[in-house]
mmCIF file of C-alpha atoms in Angstrom:
data_model
loop_
_atom_site.group_PDB
_atom_site.id
_atom_site.type_symbol
_atom_site.label_atom_id
_atom_site.label_comp_id
_atom_site.label_asym_id
_atom_site.label_seq_id
_atom_site.Cartn_x
_atom_site.Cartn_y
_atom_site.Cartn_z
ATOM 1 C CA UNK A 22 -9.915 2.443 5.886
ATOM 2 C CA UNK A 23 -10.057 0.394 8.936
ATOM 3 C CA UNK A 24 -10.736 1.729 12.298
ATOM 4 C CA UNK A 25 -7.612 1.956 14.885
ATOM 5 C CA UNK A 26 -8.086 -1.153 16.995
ATOM 6 C CA UNK A 27 -8.883 -0.781 20.653
ATOM 7 C CA UNK A 28 -9.180 -4.123 21.893
ATOM 8 C CA UNK A 29 -7.558 -7.798 21.514
ATOM 9 C CA UNK A 30 -10.838 -8.989 20.381
ATOM 10 C CA UNK A 31 -11.331 -6.516 17.775
ATOM 11 C CA UNK A 32 -7.484 -7.892 16.416
ATOM 12 C CA UNK A 33 -8.896 -11.481 16.407
ATOM 13 C CA UNK A 34 -12.330 -10.532 14.805
ATOM 14 C CA UNK A 35 -10.311 -8.552 12.112
ATOM 15 C CA UNK A 36 -7.873 -11.771 11.455
ATOM 16 C CA UNK A 37 -11.252 -13.773 11.450
ATOM 17 C CA UNK A 38 -12.638 -12.145 8.370
ATOM 18 C CA UNK A 39 -9.724 -13.046 6.345
ATOM 19 C CA UNK A 40 -10.112 -16.696 7.323
ATOM 20 C CA UNK A 41 -13.527 -16.685 5.952
ATOM 21 C CA UNK A 42 -12.656 -15.450 2.596
ATOM 22 C CA UNK A 43 -9.438 -16.882 1.913
ATOM 23 C CA UNK A 44 -7.805 -20.673 1.737
ATOM 24 C CA UNK A 45 -4.280 -19.001 2.563
ATOM 25 C CA UNK A 46 -3.854 -16.188 5.014
ATOM 26 C CA UNK A 47 -0.603 -14.349 4.535
ATOM 27 C CA UNK A 48 1.091 -11.771 7.130
ATOM 28 C CA UNK A 49 0.882 -9.406 4.299
ATOM 29 C CA UNK A 50 -3.154 -9.680 4.373
ATOM 30 C CA UNK A 51 -3.028 -9.569 7.970
ATOM 31 C CA UNK A 52 -0.687 -6.382 8.204
ATOM 32 C CA UNK A 53 -2.830 -4.711 5.606
ATOM 33 C CA UNK A 54 -6.373 -5.674 7.754
ATOM 34 C CA UNK A 55 -4.990 -4.144 11.085
ATOM 35 C CA UNK A 56 -2.950 -1.120 9.602
ATOM 36 C CA UNK A 57 0.706 -0.905 8.794
ATOM 37 C CA UNK A 58 1.139 2.315 10.340
ATOM 38 C CA UNK A 59 0.304 0.871 14.161
ATOM 39 C CA UNK A 60 2.978 -0.455 16.020
ATOM 40 C CA UNK A 61 0.718 -1.781 18.678
ATOM 41 C CA UNK A 62 -1.361 -3.999 16.807
ATOM 42 C CA UNK A 63 1.770 -5.463 15.185
ATOM 43 C CA UNK A 64 3.050 -6.287 18.239
ATOM 44 C CA UNK A 65 -0.156 -7.908 19.223
ATOM 45 C CA UNK A 66 -0.094 -10.065 16.141
ATOM 46 C CA UNK A 67 3.579 -11.288 16.631
ATOM 47 C CA UNK A 68 2.730 -11.893 20.264
ATOM 48 C CA UNK A 69 -0.206 -13.892 19.400
ATOM 49 C CA UNK A 70 1.532 -16.053 17.058
ATOM 50 C CA UNK A 71 4.274 -16.799 19.555
ATOM 51 C CA UNK A 72 2.039 -17.472 22.303
ATOM 52 C CA UNK A 73 -0.105 -20.131 20.411
ATOM 53 C CA UNK A 74 0.283 -23.176 19.123
ATOM 54 C CA UNK A 75 2.299 -21.842 16.248
ATOM 55 C CA UNK A 76 5.167 -21.100 18.390
ATOM 56 C CA UNK A 77 5.875 -24.926 18.052
ATOM 57 C CA UNK A 78 6.804 -24.734 14.483
ATOM 58 C CA UNK A 79 10.629 -25.116 14.171
ATOM 59 C CA UNK A 80 12.505 -21.914 13.764
ATOM 60 C CA UNK A 81 9.184 -19.497 14.343
ATOM 61 C CA UNK A 82 11.245 -17.452 17.185
ATOM 62 C CA UNK A 83 13.701 -16.607 14.711
ATOM 63 C CA UNK A 84 11.080 -15.580 11.954
ATOM 64 C CA UNK A 85 9.418 -13.615 14.414
ATOM 65 C CA UNK A 86 12.602 -12.057 15.741
ATOM 66 C CA UNK A 87 13.168 -10.604 12.375
ATOM 67 C CA UNK A 88 9.885 -9.224 12.660
ATOM 68 C CA UNK A 89 10.054 -7.640 16.106
ATOM 69 C CA UNK A 90 13.337 -6.214 14.850
ATOM 70 C CA UNK A 91 12.055 -4.456 11.737
ATOM 71 C CA UNK A 92 9.092 -3.176 13.262
ATOM 72 C CA UNK A 93 10.798 -1.710 16.640
ATOM 73 C CA UNK A 94 13.874 -0.365 14.722
ATOM 74 C CA UNK A 95 11.821 1.400 12.232
ATOM 75 C CA UNK A 96 9.420 2.892 15.138
ATOM 76 C CA UNK A 97 12.370 4.126 16.993
ATOM 77 C CA UNK A 98 13.535 6.100 13.822
ATOM 78 C CA UNK A 99 10.010 7.803 13.767
ATOM 79 C CA UNK A 100 8.767 5.960 10.778
ATOM 80 C CA UNK A 101 5.039 6.501 10.161
ATOM 81 C CA UNK A 102 4.576 3.462 8.114
ATOM 82 C CA UNK A 103 6.147 0.354 8.427
ATOM 83 C CA UNK A 104 7.900 -1.438 5.503
ATOM 84 C CA UNK A 105 8.337 -5.280 5.881
ATOM 85 C CA UNK A 106 10.099 -7.230 3.041
ATOM 86 C CA UNK A 107 8.168 -9.673 0.853
ATOM 87 C CA UNK A 108 9.423 -12.823 2.686
ATOM 88 C CA UNK A 109 7.715 -11.743 5.907
ATOM 89 C CA UNK A 110 4.574 -10.554 4.249
ATOM 90 C CA UNK A 111 4.317 -13.552 2.056
ATOM 91 C CA UNK A 112 4.617 -16.183 4.738
ATOM 92 C CA UNK A 113 1.169 -17.666 5.119
ATOM 93 C CA UNK A 114 -1.019 -20.365 6.812
ATOM 94 C CA UNK A 115 -4.030 -22.336 5.958
ATOM 95 C CA UNK A 116 -7.144 -20.862 6.903
ATOM 96 C CA UNK A 117 -8.165 -23.621 9.066
ATOM 97 C CA UNK A 118 -5.121 -23.606 11.050
ATOM 98 C CA UNK A 119 -5.435 -20.118 11.935
ATOM 99 C CA UNK A 120 -9.147 -20.591 12.705
ATOM 100 C CA UNK A 121 -8.124 -22.965 15.288
ATOM 101 C CA UNK A 122 -5.803 -20.587 16.910
ATOM 102 C CA UNK A 123 -8.294 -17.730 16.668
ATOM 103 C CA UNK A 124 -11.090 -20.116 18.505
ATOM 104 C CA UNK A 125 -8.411 -21.116 21.149
ATOM 105 C CA UNK A 126 -7.637 -17.245 21.777
ATOM 106 C CA UNK A 127 -11.278 -15.984 21.639
ATOM 107 C CA UNK A 128 -12.408 -16.736 25.361
ATOM 108 C CA UNK A 129 -9.223 -15.448 26.945
ATOM 109 C CA UNK A 130 -9.314 -12.139 24.789
ATOM 110 C CA UNK A 131 -12.606 -11.249 26.050
ATOM 111 C CA UNK A 132 -11.535 -11.412 29.519
ATOM 112 C CA UNK A 133 -8.214 -9.428 29.117
ATOM 113 C CA UNK A 134 -10.375 -6.962 27.398
ATOM 114 C CA UNK A 135 -12.557 -6.581 30.178
ATOM 115 C CA UNK A 136 -9.666 -5.583 32.728
ATOM 116 C CA UNK A 137 -7.711 -3.134 30.474
ATOM 117 C CA UNK A 138 -8.161 0.539 30.818
ATOM 118 C CA UNK A 139 -5.839 3.501 30.531
ATOM 119 C CA UNK A 140 -3.633 3.818 33.551
ATOM 120 C CA UNK A 141 -0.165 5.273 33.877
ATOM 121 C CA UNK A 142 -0.420 6.606 30.351
ATOM 122 C CA UNK A 143 3.137 8.228 30.434
ATOM 123 C CA UNK A 144 4.744 4.740 30.167
ATOM 124 C CA UNK A 145 2.866 3.976 26.592
ATOM 125 C CA UNK A 146 2.607 7.467 24.794
ATOM 126 C CA UNK A 147 5.422 9.536 23.394
ATOM 127 C CA UNK A 148 8.719 8.809 24.891
ATOM 128 C CA UNK A 149 7.428 5.660 26.652
ATOM 129 C CA UNK A 150 6.445 4.094 23.188
ATOM 130 C CA UNK A 151 10.090 4.739 22.146
ATOM 131 C CA UNK A 152 11.091 3.032 25.544
ATOM 132 C CA UNK A 153 9.005 -0.069 24.361
ATOM 133 C CA UNK A 154 10.366 0.203 20.690
ATOM 134 C CA UNK A 155 13.872 -0.131 22.428
ATOM 135 C CA UNK A 156 13.063 -2.895 24.705
ATOM 136 C CA UNK A 157 11.533 -4.715 21.831
ATOM 137 C CA UNK A 158 14.926 -4.300 19.805
ATOM 138 C CA UNK A 159 16.590 -6.218 22.738
ATOM 139 C CA UNK A 160 13.692 -8.970 22.929
ATOM 140 C CA UNK A 161 14.150 -9.401 19.228
ATOM 141 C CA UNK A 162 17.815 -9.853 19.727
ATOM 142 C CA UNK A 163 17.403 -12.585 22.526
ATOM 143 C CA UNK A 164 14.677 -14.567 20.240
ATOM 144 C CA UNK A 165 16.889 -16.842 18.508
ATOM 145 C CA UNK A 166 18.368 -18.397 21.882
ATOM 146 C CA UNK A 167 14.654 -19.002 22.726
ATOM 147 C CA UNK A 168 14.913 -21.820 20.170
ATOM 148 C CA UNK A 169 17.091 -23.392 22.572
ATOM 149 C CA UNK A 170 14.784 -23.196 25.744
ATOM 150 C CA UNK A 171 11.611 -24.775 25.977
ATOM 151 C CA UNK A 172 8.501 -22.243 26.250
ATOM 152 C CA UNK A 173 10.778 -19.137 26.537
ATOM 153 C CA UNK A 174 9.276 -17.932 22.901
ATOM 154 C CA UNK A 175 5.705 -18.554 24.374
ATOM 155 C CA UNK A 176 6.510 -16.576 27.334
ATOM 156 C CA UNK A 177 8.244 -13.850 25.107
ATOM 157 C CA UNK A 178 5.158 -14.006 23.205
ATOM 158 C CA UNK A 179 3.237 -13.045 26.094
ATOM 159 C CA UNK A 180 5.048 -10.272 27.057
ATOM 160 C CA UNK A 181 4.835 -8.715 23.332
ATOM 161 C CA UNK A 182 1.067 -9.367 23.194
ATOM 162 C CA UNK A 183 0.837 -7.481 26.481
ATOM 163 C CA UNK A 184 2.954 -4.732 25.085
ATOM 164 C CA UNK A 185 0.931 -4.285 22.017
ATOM 165 C CA UNK A 186 -2.169 -4.075 23.943
ATOM 166 C CA UNK A 187 -0.532 -1.648 26.713
ATOM 167 C CA UNK A 188 0.081 0.562 23.509
ATOM 168 C CA UNK A 189 -3.340 0.077 21.834
ATOM 169 C CA UNK A 190 -5.337 0.862 25.218
ATOM 170 C CA UNK A 191 -2.709 3.063 26.752
ATOM 171 C CA UNK A 192 -2.335 0.949 29.931
ATOM 172 C CA UNK A 193 0.918 1.644 31.696
ATOM 173 C CA UNK A 194 0.438 -1.133 34.141
ATOM 174 C CA UNK A 195 0.026 -3.609 31.592
ATOM 175 C CA UNK A 196 3.381 -2.322 30.000
ATOM 176 C CA UNK A 197 5.129 -3.047 33.227
ATOM 177 C CA UNK A 198 3.550 -6.512 33.772
ATOM 178 C CA UNK A 199 5.262 -7.024 30.368
ATOM 179 C CA UNK A 200 8.796 -5.895 31.330
ATOM 180 C CA UNK A 201 8.519 -8.485 34.411
ATOM 181 C CA UNK A 202 7.519 -11.186 32.121
ATOM 182 C CA UNK A 203 10.426 -10.157 29.764
ATOM 183 C CA UNK A 204 12.644 -10.339 33.029
ATOM 184 C CA UNK A 205 11.626 -13.513 33.831
ATOM 185 C CA UNK A 206 12.238 -14.945 30.489
ATOM 186 C CA UNK A 207 15.627 -13.327 29.983
ATOM 187 C CA UNK A 208 16.641 -15.037 33.368
ATOM 188 C CA UNK A 209 15.028 -18.309 32.372
ATOM 189 C CA UNK A 210 17.303 -18.111 29.003
ATOM 190 C CA UNK A 211 20.296 -17.102 31.022
ATOM 191 C CA UNK A 212 20.109 -19.891 33.604
ATOM 192 C CA UNK A 213 19.421 -22.376 31.074
ATOM 193 C CA UNK A 214 22.097 -21.584 28.504
ATOM 194 C CA UNK A 215 24.863 -21.287 31.517
#
């Protein structure tokens, strides 16, 4: 069984292992490699996808919204292992496209991991993690509107990545930063849609 992830770099390395051994990498393969019990790494995966150039694929925001909602709602109900439908698990990308994204993210990931440490842990443990899941439900419900506002899904992806990392390394300061990014993104969407 895989050891729990403790950094963004470890997540990228696990996904990178899949690209070396498979022509197509499915979400199911990635979830299995990072563990289907861990809310933080799954949020990191969603965030990386939305923040990366893959967010430019039409419909990606709506697809990732369903992923966010499924995982966050299950966390709110206290499930120990997340269930995901086959239509999500079977989605795949060619290994060379995925490897380009991983290479693009590698240097920023190393820098981010150097800064993170456990701080304000009450914000990301126990009750705090349920509050994060509730926020993710709200974000998931807003994501279809992000198709209409350029770069808003990338900003939401950055915030989801930050929340996932905050849960993994127990960094409450990072969780607060993610909330600021969510607030700015929500404001941007409202201003552009009104």
